[in-house]
Amino acid sequence: MNKKQLASSGIATIRHNPRRTALAVAILLALAAGGVILWHVLKPKPVPPVPPAVGIETVKTGNVNIYGEYVGRIRAQQFVEVRARVEGYLQKMFFEEGTPVKKGQTLFIIDPTLYKARAERARAQLNKARMNAQKAERDYERIKPLYEQNAASQLDYDNARTAYETAAAEVHVAQADLTQAQLTLGYTTVTAPADGVISQRNADLGTLVGPGATSLLATIVRSDTVFVDFSMTALDYLRSKERNVSFGQRDESRAWEPTVTVTLANGKIYPHKGLVDFASPQVDPNTGTFSVRAAMPNPDHTLLPGEFTRVKLLMDVRGNAITVPAKAVVIEKGGAYIFVMRPDSVVEKRFVETGPEVGGNNIIIERGIARGEHIVTEGYHKLRHGMKVAPTEETSALTDSIR
């Protein structure tokens, strides 16, 4: 082949290359597009986030009893000391120790011999004074008409009158001495000053008792009703005043009274309730507390004077109060808040004003949430404001009244 033929053959070859190139490009583009489509088809789709599961409760309202717990001491309603008021030897005893006695019942006899003699002497002195007074009166009555007739001197009349008045005064003195001697004699018979249970005797028979010796013979305790003494803080007082509750004063406008229950030594609750009947008008500066007293029936003498006990006082009754579980309330530096779930299952962080704790596991909410709203009680630690949640069944329904 000559040069001319080779040249014409090369030109022909070059003229056919653009088609092949275009075809190759088209094939490559088709493959690329297919790969992109296949990648999009086979690409793993993103999994939507699963809303966290939380436990919720419906907010309800009801009457809530608010209690305060204190340490109290039982005290007898009446504690009377039986003492010897005169000195002498103890002769007789007319009671069994630890048994009930009645007011006026004879308990002891102190040797009355000396006091009987003093009473007899006083009676004799009174009789003597009366005889002297009668003689002085007769003398005065005789000289009086003589003086009026100028038959007796002024001096005689004055002496007779003075003697009569002096004798009459001595009668009164002798009468007072006899009364005192008889009263002292009566003190030799020691009687019970009140009803109650008498203690063991403090002096044996034959012992010298009285002002110069042992005077305490026994004690009488009346405990059909007992007092429960305990102390409240000044903060408790202010809180009660904010609610117009005055301890120790009856309020006819209230449907409840500040009652007290006590716990026995065996851990059981005493079946009878007491009523606060006294509150100190001032705070003890040494302790920062004020004294409160409740009267409590003790018909079976189960409560013993002097023992300590736990006191539970009904301090207030909140009507239509909102209570939530304490675990649902989050406390932080800025305040307390609760996660509230809206109808669209989105939670919001709601700041609230809390009140006192009740029932041990619940808190009163003063402001911030309303009845019928749903609050988060379980799983709130993984929530943020505005997050969607998956509510579970209510873990427990709030009761209408917490007692």
GROMACS .gro file of C-alpha atoms in nm:
model
  403
    1MET     CA    1   0.000   0.000   0.000
    2ASN     CA    2   0.139   0.338  -0.093
    3LYS     CA    3   0.140   0.647   0.117
    4LYS     CA    4  -0.174   0.782  -0.042
    5GLN     CA    5  -0.375   0.475   0.050
    6LEU     CA    6  -0.247   0.473   0.407
    7ALA     CA    7  -0.340   0.834   0.447
    8SER     CA    8  -0.695   0.780   0.323
    9SER     CA    9  -0.732   0.475   0.556
   10GLY     CA   10  -0.623   0.673   0.869
   11ILE     CA   11  -0.864   0.951   0.791
   12ALA     CA   12  -1.149   0.703   0.774
   13THR     CA   13  -1.051   0.552   1.109
   14ILE     CA   14  -1.043   0.893   1.274
   15ARG     CA   15  -1.386   0.980   1.132
   16HIS     CA   16  -1.550   0.670   1.301
   17ASN     CA   17  -1.407   0.740   1.666
   18PRO     CA   18  -1.658   1.012   1.781
   19ARG     CA   19  -1.952   0.772   1.768
   20ARG     CA   20  -1.772   0.510   1.966
   21THR     CA   21  -1.665   0.772   2.216
   22ALA     CA   22  -2.018   0.903   2.255
   23LEU     CA   23  -2.148   0.551   2.301
   24ALA     CA   24  -1.886   0.479   2.562
   25VAL     CA   25  -1.970   0.800   2.746
   26ALA     CA   26  -2.338   0.717   2.736
   27ILE     CA   27  -2.271   0.373   2.876
   28LEU     CA   28  -2.058   0.516   3.153
   29LEU     CA   29  -2.324   0.773   3.241
   30ALA     CA   30  -2.589   0.505   3.246
   31LEU     CA   31  -2.379   0.292   3.476
   32ALA     CA   32  -2.311   0.587   3.705
   33ALA     CA   33  -2.678   0.680   3.722
   34GLY     CA   34  -2.768   0.323   3.794
   35GLY     CA   35  -2.511   0.306   4.068
   36VAL     CA   36  -2.646   0.621   4.225
   37ILE     CA   37  -3.000   0.491   4.210
   38LEU     CA   38  -2.892   0.156   4.347
   39TRP     CA   39  -2.700   0.329   4.631
   40HIS     CA   40  -3.005   0.530   4.723
   41VAL     CA   41  -3.219   0.217   4.715
   42LEU     CA   42  -2.978   0.011   4.918
   43LYS     CA   43  -2.880   0.297   5.158
   44PRO     CA   44  -3.000   0.221   5.522
   45LYS     CA   45  -3.279   0.452   5.617
   46PRO     CA   46  -3.232   0.658   5.941
   47VAL     CA   47  -3.423   0.517   6.240
   48PRO     CA   48  -3.648   0.780   6.406
   49PRO     CA   49  -3.567   0.837   6.778
   50VAL     CA   50  -3.783   0.636   7.019
   51PRO     CA   51  -3.961   0.857   7.274
   52PRO     CA   52  -3.851   0.768   7.626
   53ALA     CA   53  -4.103   0.577   7.835
   54VAL     CA   54  -4.214   0.759   8.148
   55GLY     CA   55  -4.458   0.691   8.428
   56ILE     CA   56  -4.732   0.947   8.477
   57GLU     CA   57  -5.001   1.028   8.729
   58THR     CA   58  -5.311   1.242   8.705
   59VAL     CA   59  -5.322   1.534   8.944
   60LYS     CA   60  -5.617   1.518   9.184
   61THR     CA   61  -5.734   1.732   9.474
   62GLY     CA   62  -5.874   1.645   9.813
   63ASN     CA   63  -5.874   1.721  10.184
   64VAL     CA   64  -5.526   1.674  10.327
   65ASN     CA   65  -5.443   1.638  10.698
   66ILE     CA   66  -5.115   1.799  10.799
   67TYR     CA   67  -4.946   1.654  11.105
   68GLY     CA   68  -4.652   1.748  11.322
   69GLU     CA   69  -4.454   1.493  11.522
   70TYR     CA   70  -4.288   1.572  11.854
   71VAL     CA   71  -4.153   1.410  12.168
   72GLY     CA   72  -4.391   1.440  12.461
   73ARG     CA   73  -4.410   1.347  12.824
   74ILE     CA   74  -4.711   1.214  13.014
   75ARG     CA   75  -4.810   1.409  13.325
   76ALA     CA   76  -5.080   1.331  13.579
   77GLN     CA   77  -5.380   1.559  13.583
   78GLN     CA   78  -5.337   1.598  13.959
   79PHE     CA   79  -5.029   1.516  14.167
   80VAL     CA   80  -5.081   1.587  14.537
   81GLU     CA   81  -4.829   1.547  14.817
   82VAL     CA   82  -4.963   1.426  15.152
   83ARG     CA   83  -4.760   1.599  15.425
   84ALA     CA   84  -4.764   1.606  15.803
   85ARG     CA   85  -4.864   1.954  15.919
   86VAL     CA   86  -4.784   1.892  16.286
   87GLU     CA   87  -4.492   1.725  16.455
   88GLY     CA   88  -4.539   1.392  16.626
   89TYR     CA   89  -4.493   1.019  16.610
   90LEU     CA   90  -4.677   0.832  16.334
   91GLN     CA   91  -4.923   0.596  16.505
   92LYS     CA   92  -5.154   0.441  16.245
   93MET     CA   93  -5.201   0.396  15.872
   94PHE     CA   94  -5.541   0.326  15.713
   95PHE     CA   95  -5.471   0.244  15.346
   96GLU     CA   96  -5.302  -0.008  15.124
   97GLU     CA   97  -5.019   0.128  14.916
   98GLY     CA   98  -5.089   0.163  14.545
   99THR     CA   99  -5.468   0.155  14.582
  100PRO     CA  100  -5.732   0.417  14.502
  101VAL     CA  101  -5.836   0.654  14.780
  102LYS     CA  102  -6.119   0.905  14.810
  103LYS     CA  103  -6.098   1.270  14.907
  104GLY     CA  104  -6.140   1.305  15.286
  105GLN     CA  105  -6.046   0.944  15.357
  106THR     CA  106  -5.832   0.901  15.670
  107LEU     CA  107  -5.479   0.797  15.580
  108PHE     CA  108  -5.258   0.845  15.890
  109ILE     CA  109  -5.290   0.920  16.260
  110ILE     CA  110  -5.014   1.120  16.432
  111ASP     CA  111  -4.995   1.091  16.814
  112PRO     CA  112  -5.257   1.345  16.929
  113THR     CA  113  -5.187   1.336  17.305
  114LEU     CA  114  -4.993   1.662  17.321
  115TYR     CA  115  -5.237   1.847  17.098
  116LYS     CA  116  -5.539   1.726  17.296
  117ALA     CA  117  -5.381   1.868  17.611
  118ARG     CA  118  -5.321   2.200  17.441
  119ALA     CA  119  -5.680   2.210  17.323
  120GLU     CA  120  -5.808   2.138  17.677
  121ARG     CA  121  -5.587   2.412  17.819
  122ALA     CA  122  -5.716   2.656  17.559
  123ARG     CA  123  -6.075   2.560  17.646
  124ALA     CA  124  -6.007   2.619  18.014
  125GLN     CA  125  -5.851   2.958  17.939
  126LEU     CA  126  -6.160   3.047  17.741
  127ASN     CA  127  -6.389   2.955  18.031
  128LYS     CA  128  -6.177   3.160  18.268
  129ALA     CA  129  -6.185   3.458  18.035
  130ARG     CA  130  -6.563   3.432  18.006
  131MET     CA  131  -6.602   3.429  18.389
  132ASN     CA  132  -6.379   3.735  18.419
  133ALA     CA  133  -6.576   3.906  18.149
  134GLN     CA  134  -6.905   3.834  18.325
  135LYS     CA  135  -6.774   3.978  18.656
  136ALA     CA  136  -6.638   4.284  18.477
  137GLU     CA  137  -6.970   4.333  18.306
  138ARG     CA  138  -7.163   4.315  18.639
  139ASP     CA  139  -6.925   4.567  18.795
  140TYR     CA  140  -6.971   4.801  18.503
  141GLU     CA  141  -7.349   4.767  18.512
  142ARG     CA  142  -7.357   4.852  18.886
  143ILE     CA  143  -7.140   5.161  18.864
  144LYS     CA  144  -7.296   5.305  18.552
  145PRO     CA  145  -7.625   5.427  18.715
  146LEU     CA  146  -7.431   5.555  19.014
  147TYR     CA  147  -7.212   5.761  18.786
  148GLU     CA  148  -7.518   5.898  18.609
  149GLN     CA  149  -7.655   6.009  18.953
  150ASN     CA  150  -7.318   6.162  19.044
  151ALA     CA  151  -7.280   5.899  19.317
  152ALA     CA  152  -6.960   5.757  19.161
  153SER     CA  153  -6.653   5.934  19.038
  154GLN     CA  154  -6.541   5.958  18.684
  155LEU     CA  155  -6.233   5.752  18.771
  156ASP     CA  156  -6.438   5.466  18.912
  157TYR     CA  157  -6.659   5.467  18.605
  158ASP     CA  158  -6.364   5.468  18.365
  159ASN     CA  159  -6.189   5.185  18.551
  160ALA     CA  160  -6.502   4.969  18.549
  161ARG     CA  161  -6.561   5.030  18.180
  162THR     CA  162  -6.197   4.956  18.090
  163ALA     CA  163  -6.199   4.636  18.295
  164TYR     CA  164  -6.513   4.519  18.119
  165GLU     CA  165  -6.383   4.591  17.769
  166THR     CA  166  -6.048   4.426  17.850
  167ALA     CA  167  -6.221   4.113  17.979
  168ALA     CA  168  -6.436   4.097  17.667
  169ALA     CA  169  -6.124   4.120  17.449
  170GLU     CA  170  -5.958   3.843  17.650
  171VAL     CA  171  -6.256   3.623  17.572
  172HIS     CA  172  -6.196   3.672  17.200
  173VAL     CA  173  -5.825   3.593  17.243
  174ALA     CA  174  -5.904   3.277  17.437
  175GLN     CA  175  -6.159   3.176  17.175
  176ALA     CA  176  -5.897   3.218  16.899
  177ASP     CA  177  -5.646   3.013  17.100
  178LEU     CA  178  -5.899   2.734  17.137
  179THR     CA  179  -5.981   2.740  16.766
  180GLN     CA  180  -5.611   2.719  16.681
  181ALA     CA  181  -5.555   2.434  16.927
  182GLN     CA  182  -5.850   2.240  16.790
  183LEU     CA  183  -5.730   2.297  16.432
  184THR     CA  184  -5.384   2.174  16.522
  185LEU     CA  185  -5.537   1.873  16.690
  186GLY     CA  186  -5.730   1.802  16.371
  187TYR     CA  187  -5.403   1.793  16.178
  188THR     CA  188  -5.305   1.479  16.368
  189THR     CA  189  -5.560   1.299  16.151
  190VAL     CA  190  -5.417   1.310  15.799
  191THR     CA  191  -5.683   1.274  15.528
  192ALA     CA  192  -5.664   1.243  15.150
  193PRO     CA  193  -5.677   1.587  14.986
  194ALA     CA  194  -5.801   1.446  14.652
  195ASP     CA  195  -5.921   1.134  14.475
  196GLY     CA  196  -5.656   0.919  14.313
  197VAL     CA  197  -5.411   0.634  14.359
  198ILE     CA  198  -5.184   0.663  14.659
  199SER     CA  199  -4.817   0.577  14.652
  200GLN     CA  200  -4.619   0.381  14.907
  201ARG     CA  201  -4.570   0.549  15.245
  202ASN     CA  202  -4.257   0.755  15.295
  203ALA     CA  203  -4.243   0.706  15.672
  204ASP     CA  204  -4.285   0.397  15.886
  205LEU     CA  205  -4.508   0.374  16.191
  206GLY     CA  206  -4.335   0.509  16.500
  207THR     CA  207  -4.130   0.760  16.300
  208LEU     CA  208  -4.120   1.122  16.412
  209VAL     CA  209  -4.280   1.324  16.137
  210GLY     CA  210  -4.376   1.685  16.092
  211PRO     CA  211  -4.217   2.026  16.030
  212GLY     CA  212  -3.893   1.942  16.211
  213ALA     CA  213  -3.864   1.594  16.060
  214THR     CA  214  -3.996   1.404  15.759
  215SER     CA  215  -4.308   1.581  15.639
  216LEU     CA  216  -4.383   1.398  15.312
  217LEU     CA  217  -4.590   1.093  15.400
  218ALA     CA  218  -4.717   0.983  15.057
  219THR     CA  219  -4.835   1.113  14.720
  220ILE     CA  220  -5.170   1.083  14.544
  221VAL     CA  221  -5.182   1.069  14.166
  222ARG     CA  222  -5.500   1.127  13.971
  223SER     CA  223  -5.456   0.997  13.619
  224ASP     CA  224  -5.805   0.920  13.485
  225THR     CA  225  -5.717   1.206  13.254
  226VAL     CA  226  -5.353   1.284  13.180
  227PHE     CA  227  -5.172   1.576  13.024
  228VAL     CA  228  -4.931   1.534  12.734
  229ASP     CA  229  -4.665   1.806  12.736
  230PHE     CA  230  -4.455   1.876  12.427
  231SER     CA  231  -4.279   2.168  12.261
  232MET     CA  232  -4.331   2.327  11.921
  233THR     CA  233  -4.094   2.552  11.731
  234ALA     CA  234  -4.156   2.918  11.661
  235LEU     CA  235  -4.170   2.827  11.291
  236ASP     CA  236  -4.462   2.593  11.359
  237TYR     CA  237  -4.633   2.878  11.541
  238LEU     CA  238  -4.590   3.117  11.248
  239ARG     CA  239  -4.717   2.859  10.999
  240SER     CA  240  -5.025   2.795  11.210
  241LYS     CA  241  -5.091   3.168  11.237
  242GLU     CA  242  -5.074   3.199  10.859
  243ARG     CA  243  -5.357   2.947  10.847
  244ASN     CA  244  -5.547   3.121  11.133
  245VAL     CA  245  -5.496   2.824  11.363
  246SER     CA  246  -5.453   2.915  11.730
  247PHE     CA  247  -5.353   2.623  11.949
  248GLY     CA  248  -5.518   2.607  12.289
  249GLN     CA  249  -5.822   2.807  12.174
  250ARG     CA  250  -6.148   2.662  12.051
  251ASP     CA  251  -6.264   2.782  11.711
  252GLU     CA  252  -6.626   2.714  11.628
  253SER     CA  253  -6.569   2.810  11.264
  254ARG     CA  254  -6.342   2.508  11.210
  255ALA     CA  255  -6.478   2.167  11.128
  256TRP     CA  256  -6.177   2.006  11.298
  257GLU     CA  257  -5.983   2.043  11.620
  258PRO     CA  258  -5.608   2.005  11.686
  259THR     CA  259  -5.617   1.651  11.822
  260VAL     CA  260  -5.322   1.450  11.949
  261THR     CA  261  -5.239   1.081  11.925
  262VAL     CA  262  -4.956   0.912  12.111
  263THR     CA  263  -4.755   0.597  12.056
  264LEU     CA  264  -4.721   0.340  12.333
  265ALA     CA  265  -4.395   0.179  12.437
  266ASN     CA  266  -4.477  -0.129  12.229
  267GLY     CA  267  -4.512   0.081  11.913
  268LYS     CA  268  -4.892   0.066  11.901
  269ILE     CA  269  -5.109   0.375  11.868
  270TYR     CA  270  -5.302   0.463  12.183
  271PRO     CA  271  -5.674   0.428  12.097
  272HIS     CA  272  -5.790   0.753  12.261
  273LYS     CA  273  -5.720   1.097  12.120
  274GLY     CA  274  -5.643   1.411  12.317
  275LEU     CA  275  -5.726   1.774  12.251
  276VAL     CA  276  -5.484   2.065  12.279
  277ASP     CA  277  -5.614   2.285  12.562
  278PHE     CA  278  -5.315   2.510  12.634
  279ALA     CA  279  -5.028   2.677  12.449
  280SER     CA  280  -4.769   2.897  12.615
  281PRO     CA  281  -4.800   3.267  12.523
  282GLN     CA  282  -4.423   3.305  12.490
  283VAL     CA  283  -4.120   3.130  12.342
  284ASP     CA  284  -3.849   2.992  12.567
  285PRO     CA  285  -3.537   3.193  12.474
  286ASN     CA  286  -3.312   2.902  12.570
  287THR     CA  287  -3.470   2.649  12.335
  288GLY     CA  288  -3.659   2.858  12.080
  289THR     CA  289  -3.975   2.656  12.146
  290PHE     CA  290  -4.305   2.711  12.323
  291SER     CA  291  -4.489   2.462  12.543
  292VAL     CA  292  -4.811   2.295  12.434
  293ARG     CA  293  -5.038   2.074  12.643
  294ALA     CA  294  -5.307   1.827  12.544
  295ALA     CA  295  -5.560   1.661  12.775
  296MET     CA  296  -5.607   1.291  12.702
  297PRO     CA  297  -5.849   1.040  12.858
  298ASN     CA  298  -5.683   0.752  13.042
  299PRO     CA  299  -5.969   0.537  13.173
  300ASP     CA  300  -5.763   0.216  13.194
  301HIS     CA  301  -5.453   0.391  13.331
  302THR     CA  302  -5.252   0.267  13.034
  303LEU     CA  303  -5.054   0.590  13.018
  304LEU     CA  304  -4.819   0.626  13.313
  305PRO     CA  305  -4.722   0.972  13.438
  306GLY     CA  306  -4.358   1.048  13.373
  307GLU     CA  307  -4.312   0.833  13.062
  308PHE     CA  308  -4.198   0.976  12.729
  309THR     CA  309  -4.392   0.915  12.409
  310ARG     CA  310  -4.413   1.017  12.044
  311VAL     CA  311  -4.681   1.277  11.982
  312LYS     CA  312  -4.861   1.326  11.651
  313LEU     CA  313  -5.053   1.653  11.631
  314LEU     CA  314  -5.314   1.740  11.369
  315MET     CA  315  -5.197   2.091  11.281
  316ASP     CA  316  -5.412   2.177  10.980
  317VAL     CA  317  -5.661   2.042  10.727
  318ARG     CA  318  -5.619   2.169  10.371
  319GLY     CA  319  -5.934   2.155  10.163
  320ASN     CA  320  -5.907   2.075   9.790
  321ALA     CA  321  -5.531   2.064   9.812
  322ILE     CA  322  -5.307   1.935   9.532
  323THR     CA  323  -5.059   1.670   9.640
  324VAL     CA  324  -4.796   1.499   9.427
  325PRO     CA  325  -4.542   1.228   9.504
  326ALA     CA  326  -4.224   1.373   9.647
  327LYS     CA  327  -4.023   1.177   9.388
  328ALA     CA  328  -4.183   1.381   9.107
  329VAL     CA  329  -4.047   1.712   9.240
  330VAL     CA  330  -3.697   1.811   9.135
  331ILE     CA  331  -3.521   2.061   9.358
  332GLU     CA  332  -3.250   2.278   9.211
  333LYS     CA  333  -3.088   2.609   9.288
  334GLY     CA  334  -3.344   2.805   9.092
  335GLY     CA  335  -3.640   2.640   9.263
  336ALA     CA  336  -3.854   2.329   9.236
  337TYR     CA  337  -4.004   2.200   8.914
  338ILE     CA  338  -4.211   1.914   8.777
  339PHE     CA  339  -4.233   1.771   8.425
  340VAL     CA  340  -4.592   1.806   8.304
  341MET     CA  341  -4.710   1.609   7.998
  342ARG     CA  342  -4.932   1.793   7.751
  343PRO     CA  343  -5.209   1.619   7.552
  344ASP     CA  344  -4.966   1.577   7.257
  345SER     CA  345  -4.732   1.372   7.482
  346VAL     CA  346  -4.476   1.653   7.493
  347VAL     CA  347  -4.342   1.739   7.836
  348GLU     CA  348  -4.274   2.083   7.970
  349LYS     CA  349  -4.063   2.185   8.265
  350ARG     CA  350  -4.301   2.355   8.509
  351PHE     CA  351  -4.170   2.547   8.810
  352VAL     CA  352  -4.395   2.511   9.115
  353GLU     CA  353  -4.433   2.647   9.467
  354THR     CA  354  -4.418   2.364   9.718
  355GLY     CA  355  -4.590   2.338  10.055
  356PRO     CA  356  -4.543   2.102  10.348
  357GLU     CA  357  -4.480   1.730  10.314
  358VAL     CA  358  -4.773   1.503  10.397
  359GLY     CA  359  -4.808   1.131  10.439
  360GLY     CA  360  -4.431   1.082  10.429
  361ASN     CA  361  -4.412   1.050  10.049
  362ASN     CA  362  -4.619   1.341   9.917
  363ILE     CA  363  -4.584   1.717   9.889
  364ILE     CA  364  -4.853   1.982   9.868
  365ILE     CA  365  -4.821   2.205   9.563
  366GLU     CA  366  -4.937   2.559   9.634
  367ARG     CA  367  -4.906   2.694   9.278
  368GLY     CA  368  -4.792   2.574   8.937
  369ILE     CA  369  -5.012   2.282   8.839
  370ALA     CA  370  -5.384   2.221   8.822
  371ARG     CA  371  -5.619   1.933   8.878
  372GLY     CA  372  -5.645   1.693   8.583
  373GLU     CA  373  -5.295   1.757   8.448
  374HIS     CA  374  -5.054   1.467   8.399
  375ILE     CA  375  -4.720   1.477   8.576
  376VAL     CA  376  -4.415   1.258   8.523
  377THR     CA  377  -4.330   1.046   8.825
  378GLU     CA  378  -4.090   0.792   8.670
  379GLY     CA  379  -3.809   0.852   8.424
  380TYR     CA  380  -3.794   1.232   8.453
  381HIS     CA  381  -3.413   1.225   8.483
  382LYS     CA  382  -3.382   1.158   8.106
  383LEU     CA  383  -3.619   1.434   7.994
  384ARG     CA  384  -3.574   1.781   7.851
  385HIS     CA  385  -3.825   2.055   7.806
  386GLY     CA  386  -4.023   2.004   7.484
  387MET     CA  387  -3.934   1.635   7.446
  388LYS     CA  388  -4.196   1.388   7.328
  389VAL     CA  389  -4.249   1.095   7.560
  390ALA     CA  390  -4.421   0.758   7.562
  391PRO     CA  391  -4.642   0.754   7.874
  392THR     CA  392  -4.703   0.426   8.049
  393GLU     CA  393  -4.995   0.337   8.269
  394GLU     CA  394  -5.025   0.544   8.581
  395THR     CA  395  -4.811   0.398   8.851
  396SER     CA  396  -5.054   0.495   9.124
  397ALA     CA  397  -5.352   0.722   9.148
  398LEU     CA  398  -5.328   1.009   9.389
  399THR     CA  399  -5.583   0.968   9.662
  400ASP     CA  400  -5.852   1.225   9.727
  401SER     CA  401  -5.748   1.243  10.089
  402ILE     CA  402  -5.420   1.160  10.257
  403ARG     CA  403  -5.451   1.064  10.618
   0.00000   0.00000   0.00000
